[in-house]
Structure formats: structure tokens, C-alpha cells
């Protein structure tokens, strides 16, 4: 599991994340929610070791995060940043094959096992039909599915996603988040996803962590946080809560 003990982060004397204690287990989809600038992306970057804590300690499977070697860590954590790297000239198959790098290295031989993991990842994400197409030619939702296939091919225990639906329309948001939830459950992965839409977060996450001004405000199951008082504390605006029209026991928020 991930464990954060009084972890904080500062830059140029400004604290963007105040000391936070948090535990993230396997097999759950954890949504990071909060207003812009609340510290969500900072937190996920700390988990992905894209940033180092200014204070406190992060451990992964009981071992300090900064003690992991790069390739062993990549076998544990698959990270999708908000700003994706360029993919000019890459086919979907090329991109998914990059997910096997932590297992064979830049000069290693691409084995039959590597190919089997790539085939499995593309089957799980239903991206086989895009294999020979350039990634840049795909729609937003198709492209996100190919990136997810690359992460699945990495065969890591944790999937860290920073706003994976920010550039997608509602239909593709639903498609991608349904896929993320189903993959997390089927593969037993721990998933941490940064989301802006509280209704999407409440629908597709098992646990929500709410940040406000760089502080951990509250956390819990979606049904525990879906009330007017808590949502106003998180987002600073009044919201009404009503039963979800299609899902028993679920709720949605309306401004």
C-alpha cells in the first residue's frame, strides 16, 4: 500500500500541500477532488515521484518511495500526467509497447511474454483495431484508451491518473472512467484519479479524498461526502443533492 506520513510540499516559500496523512490500498479507485489549486495534481505527482516531499515520508509496500530504483518503481506505479507527451509518428501499437520498458529496458529484447502483455492490454481496453493507426489520428476517447493500454501493459500495481477526462466530452468521460473502474477491479490495481466533476467522481470511485487550499479537508465513501454541507466546504458553492435517476442508492449534485 501507499502510506503518506505528514507529507507536504513547498515551492519558493509557498506551501502548496500542507502536511497530509493518507493510506491508499490495492483494489480501490480513489478520487482526488477539490477546487482548482487545491493540491490534487501536486499530491498525485508526489505519489508518482515526479516531485519530492518538502517534509514527511511516503512509503510504498513499506519501503520509502525515494529508495526505489527507477525501473523497480515503474513496475509498481504507472502514471499518466495531465499534459501527455507527444506521440507524433507513433502507432497505437508502438505506444502500448512502451509500457513494457520497465521489464526489458531500452536495450533488452522484446520477448514473447512482453508481446503477450501488450496483446492482453489492448484486448482489455478494446484498442486492437487501432494498432496500426497513428495515435494523433485517433479521437480523444480513443487516444485515452490507448494510453491506458500502455499503462496496463506496464503491469504495475498502482495506476495514477491526473485529470484523464479533462479534454473529453461527456460520453467519452463516461467511457474512460467506466474502463478505469472496471480495469482496477478486474486487475486488483490501486487507482488514484484526479477529477473535477464531483458527479463523475461519486459514480466511478470507491473512495473520495477532498482537498481544499492544499489541506486534506475530508475523505470517505462517495455517499458520505455527497451532502450539501460537505460539498459547499469543498467547492465553496451551494449544491443540492438528489437521488441518481438510474443507480439505486447513488446521489448527484446540482448547482
mmCIF file of N, CA, C and O in Angstrom, residues 78-87 91-92 95-96 121-122 124-130 133-153 159-181 183 191-195:
data_model
loop_
_atom_site.group_PDB
_atom_site.id
_atom_site.type_symbol
_atom_site.label_atom_id
_atom_site.label_comp_id
_atom_site.label_asym_id
_atom_site.label_seq_id
_atom_site.Cartn_x
_atom_site.Cartn_y
_atom_site.Cartn_z
ATOM 1 N N UNK A 78 2.215 3.061 -12.500
ATOM 2 C CA UNK A 78 2.014 3.544 -13.864
ATOM 3 C C UNK A 78 1.335 4.911 -13.758
ATOM 4 O O UNK A 78 0.273 5.025 -13.135
ATOM 5 N N UNK A 79 1.929 5.935 -14.366
ATOM 6 C CA UNK A 79 1.484 7.320 -14.166
ATOM 7 C C UNK A 79 1.137 7.965 -15.494
ATOM 8 O O UNK A 79 1.912 7.895 -16.450
ATOM 9 N N UNK A 80 -0.047 8.582 -15.557
ATOM 10 C CA UNK A 80 -0.470 9.320 -16.743
ATOM 11 C C UNK A 80 -0.621 10.787 -16.360
ATOM 12 O O UNK A 80 -1.554 11.147 -15.630
ATOM 13 N N UNK A 81 0.290 11.666 -16.837
ATOM 14 C CA UNK A 81 0.219 13.078 -16.466
ATOM 15 C C UNK A 81 -0.920 13.795 -17.179
ATOM 16 O O UNK A 81 -1.495 13.289 -18.159
ATOM 17 N N UNK A 82 -1.215 14.983 -16.697
ATOM 18 C CA UNK A 82 -2.261 15.788 -17.326
ATOM 19 C C UNK A 82 -1.847 16.221 -18.722
ATOM 20 O O UNK A 82 -2.644 16.197 -19.661
ATOM 21 N N UNK A 83 -0.591 16.633 -18.882
ATOM 22 C CA UNK A 83 -0.056 17.008 -20.186
ATOM 23 C C UNK A 83 0.673 15.804 -20.771
ATOM 24 O O UNK A 83 1.751 15.434 -20.305
ATOM 25 N N UNK A 84 0.085 15.199 -21.788
ATOM 26 C CA UNK A 84 0.644 13.965 -22.333
ATOM 27 C C UNK A 84 1.856 14.259 -23.225
ATOM 28 O O UNK A 84 1.890 15.273 -23.923
ATOM 29 N N UNK A 85 2.840 13.358 -23.237
ATOM 30 C CA UNK A 85 3.989 13.519 -24.132
ATOM 31 C C UNK A 85 3.564 13.459 -25.589
ATOM 32 O O UNK A 85 2.523 12.875 -25.915
ATOM 33 N N UNK A 86 4.344 14.051 -26.493
ATOM 34 C CA UNK A 86 3.998 13.986 -27.927
ATOM 35 C C UNK A 86 4.073 12.559 -28.445
ATOM 36 O O UNK A 86 4.888 11.754 -27.989
ATOM 37 N N UNK A 87 3.223 12.258 -29.419
ATOM 38 C CA UNK A 87 3.194 10.910 -29.997
ATOM 39 C C UNK A 87 3.303 10.967 -31.520
ATOM 40 O O UNK A 87 2.851 10.043 -32.204
ATOM 41 N N UNK A 91 2.421 4.696 -33.870
ATOM 42 C CA UNK A 91 1.177 3.955 -33.963
ATOM 43 C C UNK A 91 0.713 3.592 -32.562
ATOM 44 O O UNK A 91 1.485 3.655 -31.591
ATOM 45 N N UNK A 92 -0.555 3.209 -32.442
ATOM 46 C CA UNK A 92 -1.072 2.790 -31.147
ATOM 47 C C UNK A 92 -0.281 1.607 -30.604
ATOM 48 O O UNK A 92 0.036 1.551 -29.406
ATOM 49 N N UNK A 95 3.007 2.742 -29.119
ATOM 50 C CA UNK A 95 2.839 3.379 -27.818
ATOM 51 C C UNK A 95 2.605 2.347 -26.721
ATOM 52 O O UNK A 95 3.222 2.420 -25.646
ATOM 53 N N UNK A 96 1.752 1.380 -26.975
ATOM 54 C CA UNK A 96 1.457 0.370 -25.961
ATOM 55 C C UNK A 96 2.713 -0.449 -25.639
ATOM 56 O O UNK A 96 2.964 -0.811 -24.487
ATOM 57 N N UNK A 121 -3.289 -6.155 -22.856
ATOM 58 C CA UNK A 121 -3.648 -4.773 -22.528
ATOM 59 C C UNK A 121 -4.559 -4.181 -23.595
ATOM 60 O O UNK A 121 -5.536 -3.480 -23.283
ATOM 61 N N UNK A 122 -4.262 -4.470 -24.860
ATOM 62 C CA UNK A 122 -5.082 -3.929 -25.934
ATOM 63 C C UNK A 122 -6.449 -4.609 -25.982
ATOM 64 O O UNK A 122 -7.454 -3.978 -26.325
ATOM 65 N N UNK A 124 -8.033 -5.772 -23.258
ATOM 66 C CA UNK A 124 -8.768 -5.264 -22.104
ATOM 67 C C UNK A 124 -9.328 -3.866 -22.360
ATOM 68 O O UNK A 124 -10.374 -3.495 -21.813
ATOM 69 N N UNK A 125 -8.626 -3.074 -23.157
ATOM 70 C CA UNK A 125 -9.057 -1.701 -23.438
ATOM 71 C C UNK A 125 -9.763 -1.574 -24.782
ATOM 72 O O UNK A 125 -10.118 -0.462 -25.185
ATOM 73 N N UNK A 126 -9.945 -2.689 -25.469
ATOM 74 C CA UNK A 126 -10.619 -2.725 -26.771
ATOM 75 C C UNK A 126 -9.960 -1.758 -27.757
ATOM 76 O O UNK A 126 -10.626 -0.954 -28.418
ATOM 77 N N UNK A 127 -8.647 -1.855 -27.850
ATOM 78 C CA UNK A 127 -7.900 -0.966 -28.756
ATOM 79 C C UNK A 127 -7.174 -1.719 -29.860
ATOM 80 O O UNK A 127 -6.372 -1.136 -30.588
ATOM 81 N N UNK A 128 -7.459 -3.015 -30.028
ATOM 82 C CA UNK A 128 -6.763 -3.774 -31.066
ATOM 83 C C UNK A 128 -6.981 -3.173 -32.449
ATOM 84 O O UNK A 128 -6.074 -3.209 -33.301
ATOM 85 N N UNK A 129 -8.183 -2.623 -32.678
ATOM 86 C CA UNK A 129 -8.487 -2.088 -34.004
ATOM 87 C C UNK A 129 -7.700 -0.826 -34.334
ATOM 88 O O UNK A 129 -7.669 -0.390 -35.487
ATOM 89 N N UNK A 130 -7.057 -0.241 -33.334
ATOM 90 C CA UNK A 130 -6.261 0.967 -33.564
ATOM 91 C C UNK A 130 -4.775 0.671 -33.720
ATOM 92 O O UNK A 130 -3.968 1.582 -33.881
ATOM 93 N N UNK A 133 -2.901 2.349 -36.507
ATOM 94 C CA UNK A 133 -3.220 3.759 -36.744
ATOM 95 C C UNK A 133 -2.321 4.672 -35.909
ATOM 96 O O UNK A 133 -1.919 4.313 -34.793
ATOM 97 N N UNK A 134 -1.997 5.831 -36.442
ATOM 98 C CA UNK A 134 -1.229 6.808 -35.673
ATOM 99 C C UNK A 134 -2.059 7.308 -34.501
ATOM 100 O O UNK A 134 -3.254 7.590 -34.646
ATOM 101 N N UNK A 135 -1.432 7.440 -33.354
ATOM 102 C CA UNK A 135 -2.131 7.894 -32.152
ATOM 103 C C UNK A 135 -2.752 9.271 -32.375
ATOM 104 O O UNK A 135 -3.881 9.545 -31.951
ATOM 105 N N UNK A 136 -2.030 10.153 -33.083
ATOM 106 C CA UNK A 136 -2.511 11.521 -33.300
ATOM 107 C C UNK A 136 -3.768 11.577 -34.166
ATOM 108 O O UNK A 136 -4.452 12.607 -34.206
ATOM 109 N N UNK A 137 -4.078 10.500 -34.864
ATOM 110 C CA UNK A 137 -5.256 10.474 -35.724
ATOM 111 C C UNK A 137 -6.511 9.996 -34.988
ATOM 112 O O UNK A 137 -7.609 10.068 -35.526
ATOM 113 N N UNK A 138 -6.351 9.538 -33.763
ATOM 114 C CA UNK A 138 -7.469 8.994 -33.010
ATOM 115 C C UNK A 138 -8.265 10.108 -32.339
ATOM 116 O O UNK A 138 -7.747 11.196 -32.087
ATOM 117 N N UNK A 139 -9.519 9.816 -32.022
ATOM 118 C CA UNK A 139 -10.329 10.766 -31.266
ATOM 119 C C UNK A 139 -9.811 10.838 -29.832
ATOM 120 O O UNK A 139 -9.009 9.992 -29.400
ATOM 121 N N UNK A 140 -10.302 11.823 -29.081
ATOM 122 C CA UNK A 140 -9.830 11.989 -27.710
ATOM 123 C C UNK A 140 -10.061 10.756 -26.860
ATOM 124 O O UNK A 140 -9.174 10.306 -26.130
ATOM 125 N N UNK A 141 -11.270 10.177 -26.945
ATOM 126 C CA UNK A 141 -11.565 8.991 -26.157
ATOM 127 C C UNK A 141 -10.745 7.788 -26.584
ATOM 128 O O UNK A 141 -10.269 7.022 -25.750
ATOM 129 N N UNK A 142 -10.570 7.617 -27.893
ATOM 130 C CA UNK A 142 -9.753 6.512 -28.397
ATOM 131 C C UNK A 142 -8.303 6.658 -27.941
ATOM 132 O O UNK A 142 -7.649 5.679 -27.552
ATOM 133 N N UNK A 143 -7.812 7.885 -27.986
ATOM 134 C CA UNK A 143 -6.427 8.142 -27.584
ATOM 135 C C UNK A 143 -6.222 7.817 -26.104
ATOM 136 O O UNK A 143 -5.210 7.191 -25.734
ATOM 137 N N UNK A 144 -7.177 8.206 -25.264
ATOM 138 C CA UNK A 144 -7.043 7.919 -23.837
ATOM 139 C C UNK A 144 -7.066 6.419 -23.583
ATOM 140 O O UNK A 144 -6.344 5.923 -22.709
ATOM 141 N N UNK A 145 -7.845 5.682 -24.341
ATOM 142 C CA UNK A 145 -7.879 4.231 -24.185
ATOM 143 C C UNK A 145 -6.546 3.609 -24.572
ATOM 144 O O UNK A 145 -6.078 2.649 -23.930
ATOM 145 N N UNK A 146 -5.886 4.146 -25.598
ATOM 146 C CA UNK A 146 -4.572 3.629 -25.990
ATOM 147 C C UNK A 146 -3.540 3.923 -24.906
ATOM 148 O O UNK A 146 -2.710 3.072 -24.576
ATOM 149 N N UNK A 147 -3.587 5.137 -24.344
ATOM 150 C CA UNK A 147 -2.669 5.442 -23.240
ATOM 151 C C UNK A 147 -2.929 4.510 -22.051
ATOM 152 O O UNK A 147 -1.976 4.038 -21.403
ATOM 153 N N UNK A 148 -4.192 4.241 -21.764
ATOM 154 C CA UNK A 148 -4.499 3.301 -20.691
ATOM 155 C C UNK A 148 -3.972 1.911 -21.011
ATOM 156 O O UNK A 148 -3.480 1.203 -20.114
ATOM 157 N N UNK A 149 -4.054 1.512 -22.275
ATOM 158 C CA UNK A 149 -3.496 0.215 -22.674
ATOM 159 C C UNK A 149 -1.999 0.167 -22.399
ATOM 160 O O UNK A 149 -1.468 -0.853 -21.938
ATOM 161 N N UNK A 150 -1.298 1.267 -22.673
ATOM 162 C CA UNK A 150 0.132 1.315 -22.394
ATOM 163 C C UNK A 150 0.397 1.120 -20.902
ATOM 164 O O UNK A 150 1.312 0.388 -20.499
ATOM 165 N N UNK A 151 -0.418 1.778 -20.071
ATOM 166 C CA UNK A 151 -0.237 1.651 -18.623
ATOM 167 C C UNK A 151 -0.553 0.239 -18.147
ATOM 168 O O UNK A 151 0.132 -0.294 -17.266
ATOM 169 N N UNK A 152 -1.587 -0.379 -18.725
ATOM 170 C CA UNK A 152 -1.931 -1.754 -18.344
ATOM 171 C C UNK A 152 -0.809 -2.714 -18.751
ATOM 172 O O UNK A 152 -0.472 -3.646 -18.024
ATOM 173 N N UNK A 153 -0.207 -2.480 -19.939
ATOM 174 C CA UNK A 153 0.911 -3.317 -20.382
ATOM 175 C C UNK A 153 2.091 -3.212 -19.430
ATOM 176 O O UNK A 153 2.909 -4.134 -19.341
ATOM 177 N N UNK A 159 -2.162 2.627 -10.489
ATOM 178 C CA UNK A 159 -2.423 3.451 -11.663
ATOM 179 C C UNK A 159 -2.743 4.858 -11.167
ATOM 180 O O UNK A 159 -3.711 5.056 -10.428
ATOM 181 N N UNK A 160 -1.916 5.841 -11.569
ATOM 182 C CA UNK A 160 -2.076 7.227 -11.137
ATOM 183 C C UNK A 160 -2.449 8.071 -12.346
ATOM 184 O O UNK A 160 -1.677 8.150 -13.311
ATOM 185 N N UNK A 161 -3.616 8.705 -12.308
ATOM 186 C CA UNK A 161 -4.146 9.433 -13.458
ATOM 187 C C UNK A 161 -4.463 10.870 -13.058
ATOM 188 O O UNK A 161 -5.281 11.109 -12.159
ATOM 189 N N UNK A 162 -3.842 11.822 -13.740
ATOM 190 C CA UNK A 162 -4.057 13.236 -13.435
ATOM 191 C C UNK A 162 -5.006 13.843 -14.470
ATOM 192 O O UNK A 162 -4.613 14.128 -15.598
ATOM 193 N N UNK A 163 -6.263 13.980 -14.093
ATOM 194 C CA UNK A 163 -7.315 14.552 -14.942
ATOM 195 C C UNK A 163 -7.384 13.870 -16.322
ATOM 196 O O UNK A 163 -7.244 14.517 -17.360
ATOM 197 N N UNK A 164 -7.622 12.566 -16.347
ATOM 198 C CA UNK A 164 -7.635 11.847 -17.626
ATOM 199 C C UNK A 164 -8.825 12.181 -18.521
ATOM 200 O O UNK A 164 -8.837 11.808 -19.691
ATOM 201 N N UNK A 165 -9.833 12.880 -17.975
ATOM 202 C CA UNK A 165 -11.033 13.175 -18.767
ATOM 203 C C UNK A 165 -11.194 14.658 -19.061
ATOM 204 O O UNK A 165 -12.231 15.072 -19.593
ATOM 205 N N UNK A 166 -10.188 15.479 -18.754
ATOM 206 C CA UNK A 166 -10.363 16.934 -18.826
ATOM 207 C C UNK A 166 -10.655 17.438 -20.240
ATOM 208 O O UNK A 166 -11.319 18.457 -20.409
ATOM 209 N N UNK A 167 -10.162 16.750 -21.266
ATOM 210 C CA UNK A 167 -10.350 17.219 -22.643
ATOM 211 C C UNK A 167 -11.417 16.423 -23.390
ATOM 212 O O UNK A 167 -11.531 16.531 -24.612
ATOM 213 N N UNK A 168 -12.208 15.642 -22.658
ATOM 214 C CA UNK A 168 -13.169 14.749 -23.303
ATOM 215 C C UNK A 168 -14.598 15.248 -23.123
ATOM 216 O O UNK A 168 -14.934 15.896 -22.115
ATOM 217 N N UNK A 169 -15.459 14.911 -24.098
ATOM 218 C CA UNK A 169 -16.876 15.210 -23.930
ATOM 219 C C UNK A 169 -17.476 14.207 -22.941
ATOM 220 O O UNK A 169 -16.820 13.257 -22.499
ATOM 221 N N UNK A 170 -18.735 14.431 -22.571
ATOM 222 C CA UNK A 170 -19.346 13.634 -21.505
ATOM 223 C C UNK A 170 -19.375 12.148 -21.850
ATOM 224 O O UNK A 170 -19.077 11.291 -21.007
ATOM 225 N N UNK A 171 -19.709 11.822 -23.081
ATOM 226 C CA UNK A 171 -19.786 10.411 -23.463
ATOM 227 C C UNK A 171 -18.437 9.717 -23.306
ATOM 228 O O UNK A 171 -18.359 8.590 -22.812
ATOM 229 N N UNK A 172 -17.360 10.405 -23.726
ATOM 230 C CA UNK A 172 -16.031 9.802 -23.610
ATOM 231 C C UNK A 172 -15.532 9.812 -22.167
ATOM 232 O O UNK A 172 -14.754 8.933 -21.772
ATOM 233 N N UNK A 173 -15.970 10.782 -21.363
ATOM 234 C CA UNK A 173 -15.640 10.747 -19.938
ATOM 235 C C UNK A 173 -16.207 9.489 -19.289
ATOM 236 O O UNK A 173 -15.515 8.790 -18.547
ATOM 237 N N UNK A 174 -17.464 9.211 -19.588
ATOM 238 C CA UNK A 174 -18.111 8.016 -19.044
ATOM 239 C C UNK A 174 -17.391 6.758 -19.523
ATOM 240 O O UNK A 174 -17.128 5.833 -18.740
ATOM 241 N N UNK A 175 -17.046 6.723 -20.788
ATOM 242 C CA UNK A 175 -16.359 5.562 -21.361
ATOM 243 C C UNK A 175 -15.024 5.317 -20.664
ATOM 244 O O UNK A 175 -14.710 4.179 -20.268
ATOM 245 N N UNK A 176 -14.228 6.378 -20.504
ATOM 246 C CA UNK A 176 -12.895 6.221 -19.923
ATOM 247 C C UNK A 176 -12.988 5.865 -18.442
ATOM 248 O O UNK A 176 -12.275 4.962 -17.965
ATOM 249 N N UNK A 177 -13.859 6.532 -17.689
ATOM 250 C CA UNK A 177 -13.947 6.248 -16.254
ATOM 251 C C UNK A 177 -14.545 4.876 -15.984
ATOM 252 O O UNK A 177 -14.142 4.201 -15.027
ATOM 253 N N UNK A 178 -15.492 4.441 -16.813
ATOM 254 C CA UNK A 178 -16.004 3.068 -16.677
ATOM 255 C C UNK A 178 -14.884 2.063 -16.901
ATOM 256 O O UNK A 178 -14.765 1.067 -16.168
ATOM 257 N N UNK A 179 -14.060 2.328 -17.906
ATOM 258 C CA UNK A 179 -12.945 1.439 -18.204
ATOM 259 C C UNK A 179 -11.952 1.417 -17.055
ATOM 260 O O UNK A 179 -11.485 0.348 -16.636
ATOM 261 N N UNK A 180 -11.618 2.594 -16.517
ATOM 262 C CA UNK A 180 -10.667 2.680 -15.403
ATOM 263 C C UNK A 180 -11.191 1.894 -14.198
ATOM 264 O O UNK A 180 -10.457 1.110 -13.580
ATOM 265 N N UNK A 181 -12.466 2.090 -13.861
ATOM 266 C CA UNK A 181 -13.040 1.380 -12.712
ATOM 267 C C UNK A 181 -13.026 -0.131 -12.935
ATOM 268 O O UNK A 181 -12.617 -0.901 -12.043
ATOM 269 N N UNK A 183 -11.150 -1.936 -14.978
ATOM 270 C CA UNK A 183 -9.792 -2.471 -15.004
ATOM 271 C C UNK A 183 -9.213 -2.553 -13.600
ATOM 272 O O UNK A 183 -8.540 -3.528 -13.244
ATOM 273 N N UNK A 191 -6.038 2.452 -7.870
ATOM 274 C CA UNK A 191 -6.160 3.547 -8.834
ATOM 275 C C UNK A 191 -6.369 4.853 -8.083
ATOM 276 O O UNK A 191 -7.219 4.937 -7.195
ATOM 277 N N UNK A 192 -5.575 5.860 -8.424
ATOM 278 C CA UNK A 192 -5.758 7.216 -7.898
ATOM 279 C C UNK A 192 -5.990 8.118 -9.095
ATOM 280 O O UNK A 192 -5.160 8.183 -10.001
ATOM 281 N N UNK A 193 -7.138 8.812 -9.101
ATOM 282 C CA UNK A 193 -7.504 9.622 -10.258
ATOM 283 C C UNK A 193 -7.928 11.010 -9.800
ATOM 284 O O UNK A 193 -8.728 11.154 -8.880
ATOM 285 N N UNK A 194 -7.360 12.039 -10.430
ATOM 286 C CA UNK A 194 -7.738 13.426 -10.172
ATOM 287 C C UNK A 194 -8.932 13.766 -11.050
ATOM 288 O O UNK A 194 -8.878 13.593 -12.269
ATOM 289 N N UNK A 195 -10.019 14.247 -10.425
ATOM 290 C CA UNK A 195 -11.231 14.573 -11.164
ATOM 291 C C UNK A 195 -11.800 15.909 -10.696
ATOM 292 O O UNK A 195 -11.733 16.244 -9.505
#
